[in-house]
């Protein structure tokens, strides 16, 4: 195990030394296409700790067995930490949103109607889900080999059951350029906040822009617990003790079903209504107005009227913009998915520091691509497994979802203005598209439905050992 630099609030320099203690997929994505997410219930805390003890050396280890390469990592729900016997002092020190769990927070983030927890799969977000292991590998067989390792250890100790399994397969690998793109056809991911002290390549536009125009990475405490954050020394200060939180983080798991056929059909309707034409150019333009990028990844802020593949392919340019010259949203609508989820220099009606609302996105697609040109649903389950990483679920994920995704007041629009891709949708929803002939869309269909979700604490390796040994 690594030797940790321990103090009450660590710096970016400390992060460099502590990287080995942070679980994989947090600071840097694991670039293996195939994933499996296994949700567990602990039926006996002592036996579950024995299972974790046996699994410990496999966490963060890139392993090869039966000719396949795979990695295994693990996070816990609040109920899971309780079942493992964490002390009341430590349990009580966790922030409220995490203790409540995603089901109980449904009202906070707009998981209502078709998105409500009563429709979710396998009781996720509720008290019977205690942990999630995520496997990353190169093939279908890799998933099975890793699952077998996990099951063998489960059989050896008992005290643990599998409640739900969700496979993923990245359609849009390595920035999506030249691949199929995510299910609606957009390159993803492109924009990720870089972390000061992490040795991960990043480009202009990924971080925060200073007044002199240069971009800088974000302080590590925005994403990893125990470190200085954008306001100064570690402002999170939870959970207690420091050794439990340091190098840990929170992962928000969201299973989001995407209705690709409805999305494709809607583009024609919306193009006609906004521009009076549903030719391919106008359908592509509508898709770009909703997303904030053309499907290639080229941002509207840099090229509002036509896709530009040279920009899309250039990592130095494709994220290098701020919306500073587009206060009205004539280039990129204020309510586009991209502009809402990271408004950059957009003036906000409700003052908030954008740098405190950033999310690391480790999401991956599930289900097969709906063949190009198919306009009818084939009944196959497909969508996105969002995995958001942050230091504070309430300040980051929940805020973005509630304030920026599900309403428009923060950018001076109507409260009925929701994220056109991922909003609640349905009757009463709307989107304004400045510059279009008839600049409003009304009653947008629900393209994305929440199917399940979970809030997980992802401890550093030393903390994981401490949890197993009941040190906290
Ligand atoms: C199925 C649902 C979703 C789809 C299809 C989707 C798709 C995309 C795409 C294609 C991009 C542009 C690529 C990029 O700039 O990296 C993007 C960016 C982003 N999305 Fe989503 N997304 C979904 C849900 C969400 C949710 C639920 C959140 C947060 C609560 C979110 C937060 C973000 C953020 C923060 C960015 C980067 C914005 C920037 O830095 O400019 N997305 N999304």
Coordinates of C-alpha atoms and ligand atoms in Angstrom, one line a residue:
X1 CA 0.0 0.0 0.0
X2 CA 1.2 3.6 -0.7
X3 CA 2.6 5.8 2.0
X4 CA 0.1 8.6 2.4
X5 CA 0.9 12.3 3.0
X6 CA -1.6 13.1 5.8
X7 CA -2.6 16.5 6.9
X8 CA -6.0 18.1 7.5
X9 CA -6.2 19.6 4.0
X10 CA -4.0 18.4 1.3
X11 CA -2.8 20.2 -1.8
X12 CA -2.4 19.5 -5.5
X13 CA 1.2 18.5 -4.8
X14 CA 0.0 15.9 -2.3
X15 CA -2.5 14.5 -4.9
X16 CA 0.4 13.6 -7.2
X17 CA 1.9 11.4 -4.4
X18 CA -1.4 9.9 -3.4
X19 CA -2.7 8.9 -6.8
X20 CA -2.1 5.2 -6.1
X21 CA -4.5 5.4 -3.1
X22 CA -7.4 6.8 -5.2
X23 CA -9.6 4.3 -6.9
X24 CA -9.5 3.9 -10.6
X25 CA -11.9 5.8 -12.9
X26 CA -11.9 8.7 -10.5
X27 CA -9.0 11.0 -11.5
X28 CA -8.6 9.4 -14.9
X29 CA -11.1 7.3 -16.9
X30 CA -10.3 3.6 -17.4
X31 CA -10.1 3.3 -21.2
X32 CA -11.5 -0.2 -21.6
X33 CA -14.7 -0.4 -23.6
X34 CA -16.6 -3.1 -21.7
X35 CA -18.1 -2.5 -18.3
X36 CA -20.2 -4.3 -15.7
X37 CA -21.8 -2.8 -12.6
X38 CA -22.7 -5.3 -9.9
X39 CA -24.9 -4.2 -7.0
X40 CA -24.7 -6.1 -3.8
X41 CA -26.7 -6.5 -0.5
X42 CA -24.7 -7.4 2.6
X43 CA -26.7 -9.9 4.5
X44 CA -24.0 -10.4 7.2
X45 CA -21.6 -7.5 8.0
X46 CA -18.8 -9.7 9.3
X47 CA -18.9 -12.0 6.4
X48 CA -19.1 -9.1 4.0
X49 CA -16.0 -7.6 5.5
X50 CA -14.3 -11.0 5.0
X51 CA -15.3 -10.9 1.3
X52 CA -13.9 -7.4 1.0
X53 CA -10.7 -8.5 2.7
X54 CA -10.3 -11.2 0.1
X55 CA -11.1 -8.7 -2.7
X56 CA -8.9 -6.0 -1.4
X57 CA -5.8 -6.8 -3.5
X58 CA -7.9 -6.9 -6.6
X59 CA -9.1 -3.3 -6.2
X60 CA -7.1 -0.9 -8.4
X61 CA -5.1 -3.8 -9.8
X62 CA -5.1 -4.3 -13.6
X63 CA -5.3 -8.1 -13.7
X64 CA -5.0 -10.8 -16.4
X65 CA -6.7 -14.1 -16.1
X66 CA -7.8 -16.7 -18.7
X67 CA -6.3 -14.4 -21.3
X68 CA -8.4 -11.4 -20.5
X69 CA -7.5 -8.0 -18.9
X70 CA -9.8 -6.5 -16.3
X71 CA -10.0 -4.1 -13.4
X72 CA -12.4 -4.1 -10.4
X73 CA -13.3 -1.2 -8.1
X74 CA -15.9 -0.7 -5.4
X75 CA -18.1 1.9 -3.8
X76 CA -20.6 1.8 -0.9
X77 CA -24.0 3.3 -0.1
X78 CA -24.7 4.7 3.3
X79 CA -26.7 1.6 4.2
X80 CA -23.8 -0.5 3.0
X81 CA -21.4 1.3 5.3
X82 CA -23.8 0.8 8.1
X83 CA -24.1 -2.9 7.4
X84 CA -20.3 -3.1 7.4
X85 CA -20.3 -1.8 11.0
X86 CA -19.0 1.8 10.6
X87 CA -19.3 3.7 13.9
X88 CA -22.3 5.9 14.5
X89 CA -19.9 8.9 14.7
X90 CA -18.5 8.3 11.2
X91 CA -21.9 7.4 9.8
X92 CA -23.5 10.6 11.1
X93 CA -20.7 12.7 9.7
X94 CA -21.6 11.9 6.1
X95 CA -23.5 14.6 4.3
X96 CA -27.3 14.5 4.3
X97 CA -27.8 13.8 0.6
X98 CA -25.6 10.7 0.7
X99 CA -27.2 9.4 3.9
X100 CA -30.7 9.8 2.4
X101 CA -29.8 8.0 -0.8
X102 CA -31.0 8.7 -4.3
X103 CA -34.5 7.4 -3.9
X104 CA -35.2 9.7 -1.0
X105 CA -33.7 12.7 -2.9
X106 CA -36.0 12.1 -5.9
X107 CA -38.0 15.3 -5.1
X108 CA -34.8 17.3 -4.9
X109 CA -33.6 16.5 -8.4
X110 CA -36.9 16.2 -10.3
X111 CA -37.2 12.4 -10.4
X112 CA -40.9 12.5 -10.7
X113 CA -43.6 11.1 -13.0
X114 CA -42.0 8.5 -15.3
X115 CA -38.6 9.1 -13.7
X116 CA -39.9 8.4 -10.1
X117 CA -38.2 5.7 -8.0
X118 CA -41.4 3.5 -8.0
X119 CA -40.6 2.7 -11.6
X120 CA -36.9 2.0 -11.0
X121 CA -35.2 -1.3 -11.5
X122 CA -34.2 -3.7 -8.7
X123 CA -34.8 -1.3 -5.8
X124 CA -31.8 0.8 -6.6
X125 CA -31.4 3.9 -4.6
X126 CA -33.1 2.2 -1.6
X127 CA -32.0 0.6 1.6
X128 CA -31.3 -2.9 0.2
X129 CA -28.5 -1.9 -2.1
X130 CA -25.2 -1.7 -0.2
X131 CA -22.3 -1.6 -2.6
X132 CA -21.5 -1.5 -6.3
X133 CA -18.4 -3.0 -8.0
X134 CA -17.5 -1.7 -11.4
X135 CA -15.6 -3.9 -13.8
X136 CA -13.8 -2.6 -16.8
X137 CA -12.4 -4.9 -19.5
X138 CA -11.8 -5.4 -23.2
X139 CA -14.4 -8.1 -24.0
X140 CA -17.6 -9.9 -23.1
X141 CA -15.4 -12.8 -21.8
X142 CA -13.5 -10.3 -19.6
X143 CA -16.7 -9.4 -17.9
X144 CA -17.5 -13.0 -17.2
X145 CA -14.0 -13.8 -15.9
X146 CA -14.2 -10.8 -13.5
X147 CA -17.7 -11.7 -12.4
X148 CA -16.5 -15.3 -11.7
X149 CA -13.7 -14.0 -9.5
X150 CA -16.2 -11.9 -7.5
X151 CA -18.6 -14.8 -7.2
X152 CA -16.0 -17.3 -6.1
X153 CA -15.0 -15.0 -3.3
X154 CA -18.7 -14.6 -2.4
X155 CA -19.2 -18.3 -2.2
X156 CA -16.1 -18.6 0.0
X157 CA -17.4 -16.2 2.6
X158 CA -21.2 -15.9 2.2
X159 CA -22.9 -12.8 3.7
X160 CA -23.4 -11.1 0.4
X161 CA -25.9 -11.3 -2.5
X162 CA -26.0 -9.8 -6.0
X163 CA -29.1 -7.6 -6.5
X164 CA -28.6 -6.1 -9.9
X165 CA -26.2 -6.2 -12.8
X166 CA -25.8 -3.5 -15.5
X167 CA -23.5 -4.0 -18.4
X168 CA -22.1 -1.2 -20.5
X169 CA -20.2 -0.9 -23.7
X170 CA -18.7 2.4 -24.8
X171 CA -20.0 3.3 -28.2
X172 CA -18.1 6.6 -28.3
X173 CA -14.7 5.6 -27.2
X174 CA -11.8 8.1 -26.8
X175 CA -13.8 11.2 -27.5
X176 CA -16.1 9.6 -30.0
X177 CA -14.4 11.1 -33.1
X178 CA -14.8 8.6 -35.9
X179 CA -17.0 6.3 -33.8
X180 CA -20.8 5.8 -33.7
X181 CA -21.2 8.5 -31.0
X182 CA -23.5 8.1 -28.0
X183 CA -27.0 6.9 -28.8
X184 CA -28.4 10.2 -30.1
X185 CA -25.3 10.3 -32.3
X186 CA -23.2 12.9 -30.6
X187 CA -19.5 12.7 -29.9
X188 CA -19.1 12.2 -26.1
X189 CA -17.2 12.9 -23.8
X190 CA -15.2 15.9 -24.9
X191 CA -15.3 18.3 -22.0
X192 CA -14.0 17.1 -18.6
X193 CA -12.7 19.3 -15.8
X194 CA -8.9 18.7 -15.3
X195 CA -7.7 18.3 -11.7
X196 CA -4.7 20.2 -10.4
X197 CA -2.0 17.7 -9.5
X198 CA -3.4 14.8 -11.6
X199 CA -1.2 13.8 -14.5
X200 CA -4.0 13.7 -17.1
X201 CA -3.8 15.5 -20.4
X202 CA -6.2 18.4 -20.8
X203 CA -6.9 21.1 -23.3
X204 CA -8.1 24.8 -23.4
X205 CA -11.7 25.0 -22.4
X206 CA -11.6 21.9 -20.1
X207 CA -10.8 23.9 -16.9
X208 CA -11.6 27.4 -15.7
X209 CA -10.7 30.6 -17.5
X210 CA -8.8 33.3 -15.6
X211 CA -9.4 37.0 -16.3
X212 CA -6.2 37.1 -18.4
X213 CA -7.7 34.4 -20.6
X214 CA -5.6 31.4 -19.7
X215 CA -7.2 28.2 -18.6
X216 CA -6.3 26.4 -15.4
X217 CA -7.2 23.1 -13.8
X218 CA -9.6 22.9 -10.9
X219 CA -8.5 22.4 -7.3
X220 CA -8.5 18.7 -6.4
X221 CA -10.9 19.1 -3.5
X222 CA -13.7 19.7 -6.0
X223 CA -13.5 16.0 -6.8
X224 CA -11.3 14.2 -4.2
X225 CA -12.0 14.5 -0.5
X226 CA -9.4 15.8 1.9
X227 CA -7.9 18.4 -0.5
X228 CA -8.0 22.1 -1.0
X229 CA -10.9 23.2 -3.1
X230 CA -11.8 26.2 -5.1
X231 CA -12.6 28.2 -2.0
X232 CA -9.4 27.4 0.0
X233 CA -8.6 24.5 2.4
X234 CA -10.8 21.4 2.2
X235 CA -14.3 22.9 2.8
X236 CA -16.0 19.5 2.8
X237 CA -14.4 18.2 6.1
X238 CA -16.6 15.1 6.0
X239 CA -16.8 12.2 6.6
X240 CA -14.9 11.9 9.9
X241 CA -12.2 11.0 10.6
X242 CA -9.9 12.5 8.0
X243 CA -8.3 9.1 7.3
X244 CA -11.8 7.8 6.2
X245 CA -12.4 10.7 3.7
X246 CA -8.9 11.3 2.4
X247 CA -8.6 10.2 -1.3
X248 CA -12.3 9.2 -1.3
X249 CA -15.0 10.6 -3.5
X250 CA -18.7 10.2 -4.3
X251 CA -20.0 8.5 -7.4
X252 CA -23.5 9.1 -8.7
X253 CA -24.8 6.2 -10.7
X254 CA -27.8 7.0 -13.0
X255 CA -29.2 4.6 -15.5
X256 CA -30.8 6.8 -18.2
X257 CA -32.9 5.2 -20.9
X258 CA -32.7 7.0 -24.3
X259 CA -35.7 6.9 -26.7
X260 CA -33.7 7.2 -29.8
X261 CA -36.6 6.7 -32.3
X262 CA -38.6 9.5 -30.6
X263 CA -35.6 11.8 -30.7
X264 CA -34.9 11.1 -34.4
X265 CA -38.6 11.7 -35.3
X266 CA -38.8 14.9 -33.2
X267 CA -35.9 16.5 -35.1
X268 CA -38.1 16.7 -38.3
X269 CA -41.1 18.1 -36.4
X270 CA -38.9 20.7 -34.5
X271 CA -37.0 21.7 -37.7
X272 CA -40.3 22.4 -39.5
X273 CA -41.6 24.4 -36.6
X274 CA -38.5 26.5 -35.9
X275 CA -37.2 27.0 -39.5
X276 CA -40.1 26.0 -41.8
X277 CA -38.0 23.2 -43.3
X278 CA -37.3 19.6 -42.2
X279 CA -34.4 19.0 -44.7
X280 CA -31.3 17.2 -43.3
X281 CA -29.4 20.5 -42.7
X282 CA -32.2 21.9 -40.5
X283 CA -32.7 18.6 -38.6
X284 CA -28.9 18.6 -37.8
X285 CA -29.2 22.2 -36.8
X286 CA -32.0 21.5 -34.4
X287 CA -30.0 18.6 -32.9
X288 CA -27.1 21.0 -32.5
X289 CA -29.2 23.7 -30.9
X290 CA -30.5 21.2 -28.4
X291 CA -27.1 19.9 -27.5
X292 CA -24.8 22.9 -28.0
X293 CA -22.5 20.9 -30.3
X294 CA -23.0 19.5 -33.7
X295 CA -22.9 15.7 -33.7
X296 CA -19.2 15.8 -34.6
X297 CA -18.5 17.6 -31.4
X298 CA -17.9 20.9 -33.0
X299 CA -19.4 23.5 -30.6
X300 CA -22.1 26.0 -31.8
X301 CA -20.2 28.8 -30.0
X302 CA -17.4 28.4 -32.5
X303 CA -19.4 27.5 -35.6
X304 CA -23.1 28.3 -35.2
X305 CA -24.3 27.8 -38.8
X306 CA -22.5 24.8 -40.0
X307 CA -20.6 21.8 -38.7
X308 CA -16.8 22.1 -38.9
X309 CA -15.0 18.8 -38.8
X310 CA -11.6 20.4 -38.6
X311 CA -12.7 22.1 -35.3
X312 CA -14.3 18.8 -34.1
X313 CA -11.1 16.9 -34.7
X314 CA -8.8 19.5 -33.0
X315 CA -8.5 19.0 -29.2
X316 CA -6.9 22.5 -28.9
X317 CA -10.0 24.1 -30.4
X318 CA -13.1 22.0 -29.9
X319 CA -13.6 22.9 -26.2
X320 CA -12.0 26.4 -26.3
X321 CA -14.9 28.8 -26.0
X322 CA -16.8 30.6 -23.2
X323 CA -20.1 31.9 -24.8
X324 CA -18.8 35.4 -23.8
X325 CA -19.9 37.0 -27.1
X326 CA -23.3 35.3 -27.2
X327 CA -25.3 36.7 -24.3
X328 CA -28.6 36.3 -26.3
X329 CA -28.0 32.7 -27.2
X330 CA -28.0 33.4 -31.0
X331 CA -25.1 31.1 -31.6
X332 CA -25.8 28.6 -28.8
X333 CA -29.2 28.7 -27.1
X334 CA -28.9 29.5 -23.4
X335 CA -30.9 26.4 -22.7
X336 CA -28.8 23.9 -24.7
X337 CA -27.6 20.9 -22.8
X338 CA -23.9 21.9 -23.0
X339 CA -24.5 25.5 -22.0
X340 CA -26.7 24.6 -19.0
X341 CA -24.4 22.0 -17.6
X342 CA -21.4 24.2 -17.8
X343 CA -22.4 27.8 -18.5
X344 CA -18.8 29.0 -18.6
X345 CA -18.9 32.8 -18.9
X346 CA -22.7 33.1 -19.4
X347 CA -24.0 35.7 -17.0
X348 CA -26.3 33.9 -14.5
X349 CA -29.4 35.4 -13.0
X350 CA -28.9 33.4 -9.8
X351 CA -25.4 34.1 -8.8
X352 CA -23.3 31.0 -8.4
X353 CA -19.7 30.1 -8.9
X354 CA -19.6 27.7 -12.0
X355 CA -16.3 26.4 -10.7
X356 CA -18.1 24.9 -7.7
X357 CA -20.6 22.9 -9.9
X358 CA -18.3 20.9 -12.1
X359 CA -18.7 17.2 -12.6
X360 CA -16.3 14.5 -13.7
X361 CA -18.2 12.4 -16.1
X362 CA -17.3 8.7 -16.4
X363 CA -20.5 7.6 -18.0
X364 CA -20.7 4.9 -20.6
X365 CA -23.4 3.7 -23.0
X366 CA -25.5 0.6 -22.5
X367 CA -27.4 -1.3 -25.2
X368 CA -26.7 -1.5 -28.9
X369 CA -26.9 1.5 -31.3
X370 CA -30.2 1.8 -33.1
X371 CA -29.3 1.3 -36.7
X372 CA -28.9 4.6 -38.6
X373 CA -32.1 5.7 -40.4
X374 CA -34.5 3.5 -38.3
X375 CA -37.3 5.7 -37.0
X376 CA -39.3 3.2 -35.1
X377 CA -38.4 1.8 -31.6
X378 CA -37.1 -1.7 -31.7
X379 CA -38.0 -2.3 -28.0
X380 CA -34.4 -2.8 -27.0
X381 CA -33.2 -1.2 -23.7
X382 CA -30.4 1.4 -24.5
X383 CA -29.1 4.6 -23.0
X384 CA -26.4 6.0 -20.8
X385 CA -25.0 4.9 -17.5
X386 CA -24.0 8.3 -16.0
X387 CA -21.2 8.0 -13.4
X388 CA -20.6 11.4 -12.0
X389 CA -17.6 12.0 -9.7
X390 CA -17.6 14.9 -7.2
X391 CA -16.7 15.9 -3.6
X392 CA -20.2 17.0 -2.8
X393 CA -23.3 15.4 -4.3
X394 CA -25.7 18.1 -3.2
X395 CA -23.5 21.0 -4.4
X396 CA -22.5 19.4 -7.6
X397 CA -24.8 16.7 -9.2
X398 CA -28.0 17.6 -7.4
X399 CA -27.5 21.4 -8.0
X400 CA -26.8 20.9 -11.7
X401 CA -29.8 18.5 -12.1
X402 CA -32.2 20.6 -10.2
X403 CA -31.3 24.2 -10.9
X404 CA -29.6 24.0 -14.3
X405 CA -31.3 21.0 -15.9
X406 CA -34.9 21.3 -14.8
X407 CA -35.6 25.0 -15.1
X408 CA -34.6 28.2 -16.9
X409 CA -34.7 30.9 -14.2
X410 CA -30.9 30.8 -13.6
X411 CA -30.4 32.1 -17.2
X412 CA -33.3 34.5 -17.3
X413 CA -35.7 32.1 -19.0
X414 CA -39.0 30.6 -18.0
X415 CA -39.0 27.9 -15.3
X416 CA -40.7 25.7 -17.9
X417 CA -37.5 25.8 -20.0
X418 CA -35.7 22.5 -19.2
X419 CA -32.8 20.8 -20.6
X420 CA -34.1 19.7 -24.1
X421 CA -32.1 16.4 -24.0
X422 CA -32.4 15.3 -20.5
X423 CA -35.2 17.5 -19.0
X424 CA -38.4 16.0 -17.5
X425 CA -40.1 17.0 -20.8
X426 CA -43.8 16.5 -21.6
X427 CA -46.7 18.9 -21.6
X428 CA -45.7 22.5 -20.6
X429 CA -42.0 22.1 -21.3
X430 CA -40.4 24.5 -23.7
X431 CA -37.2 25.6 -25.3
X432 CA -36.3 29.0 -26.8
X433 CA -34.1 29.0 -29.8
X434 CA -33.2 32.7 -30.5
X435 CA -32.7 33.5 -34.1
X436 CA -35.0 30.8 -35.5
X437 CA -38.0 31.9 -37.6
X438 CA -40.4 30.9 -34.8
X439 CA -38.1 30.8 -31.8
X440 CA -39.9 28.4 -29.5
X441 CA -40.4 24.7 -29.1
X442 CA -43.2 23.6 -26.9
X443 CA -44.2 20.3 -25.2
X444 CA -40.9 18.5 -25.9
X445 CA -41.2 14.7 -25.7
X446 CA -39.3 12.9 -22.9
X447 CA -36.3 11.6 -24.7
X448 CA -34.5 10.3 -21.6
X449 CA -36.0 8.4 -18.6
X450 CA -34.3 7.7 -15.3
X451 CA -34.4 3.9 -14.7
X452 CA -32.3 3.6 -11.6
X453 CA -29.8 5.4 -9.5
X454 CA -27.5 5.2 -6.5
X455 CA -25.2 7.5 -4.5
X456 CA -21.9 5.8 -3.6
X457 CA -19.0 6.6 -1.4
X458 CA -15.7 5.5 -3.1
X459 CA -13.0 5.3 -0.4
X460 CA -9.3 5.5 -1.0
X461 CA -7.5 2.2 -0.6
X462 CA -6.2 2.9 2.9
X463 CA -9.7 4.0 4.0
X464 CA -11.1 0.8 2.4
X465 CA -8.6 -1.2 4.5
X466 CA -9.7 0.8 7.6
X467 CA -13.4 0.0 6.8
X468 CA -12.6 -3.7 6.5
X469 CA -10.6 -3.6 9.8
X470 CA -13.4 -1.6 11.5
X471 CA -11.0 1.3 12.3
X472 CA -13.7 3.9 11.8
Ligands
LIG1 C1 -28.9 10.5 -21.6 C2 -28.6 11.7 -21.1 C3 -27.5 12.5 -21.5 C4 -26.9 12.6 -22.8 C5 -27.3 11.8 -24.1 C6 -25.8 13.5 -22.7 C7 -24.9 13.8 -23.7 C8 -23.9 14.8 -23.7 C9 -23.1 15.1 -24.8 C10 -23.2 14.6 -26.2 C11 -22.3 16.1 -24.3 C12 -21.2 16.9 -25.2 C13 -19.9 16.3 -25.1 C14 -18.9 17.0 -24.2 O1 -18.9 18.2 -24.2 O2 -18.2 16.3 -23.4 C15 -22.5 16.3 -22.9 C16 -21.9 17.2 -22.1 C17 -22.1 17.3 -20.8 N1 -23.1 16.7 -20.0 FE1 -24.5 15.4 -20.7 N2 -25.7 14.0 -21.4 C18 -26.7 13.4 -20.7 C19 -27.0 13.6 -19.3 C20 -26.4 14.5 -18.5 C21 -26.7 14.7 -17.1 C22 -27.8 14.0 -16.4 C23 -25.8 15.6 -16.7 C24 -25.7 16.2 -15.3 C25 -26.5 16.2 -14.3 C26 -24.9 15.9 -17.8 C27 -23.8 16.8 -17.7 C28 -23.0 17.1 -18.7 C29 -21.9 18.0 -18.6 C30 -21.3 18.6 -17.3 C31 -21.3 18.2 -19.9 C32 -20.1 19.0 -20.2 C33 -20.4 20.4 -20.5 C34 -19.2 21.3 -20.7 O3 -18.2 21.1 -20.0 O4 -19.3 22.1 -21.6 N3 -25.3 15.2 -18.9 N4 -23.6 15.5 -22.5

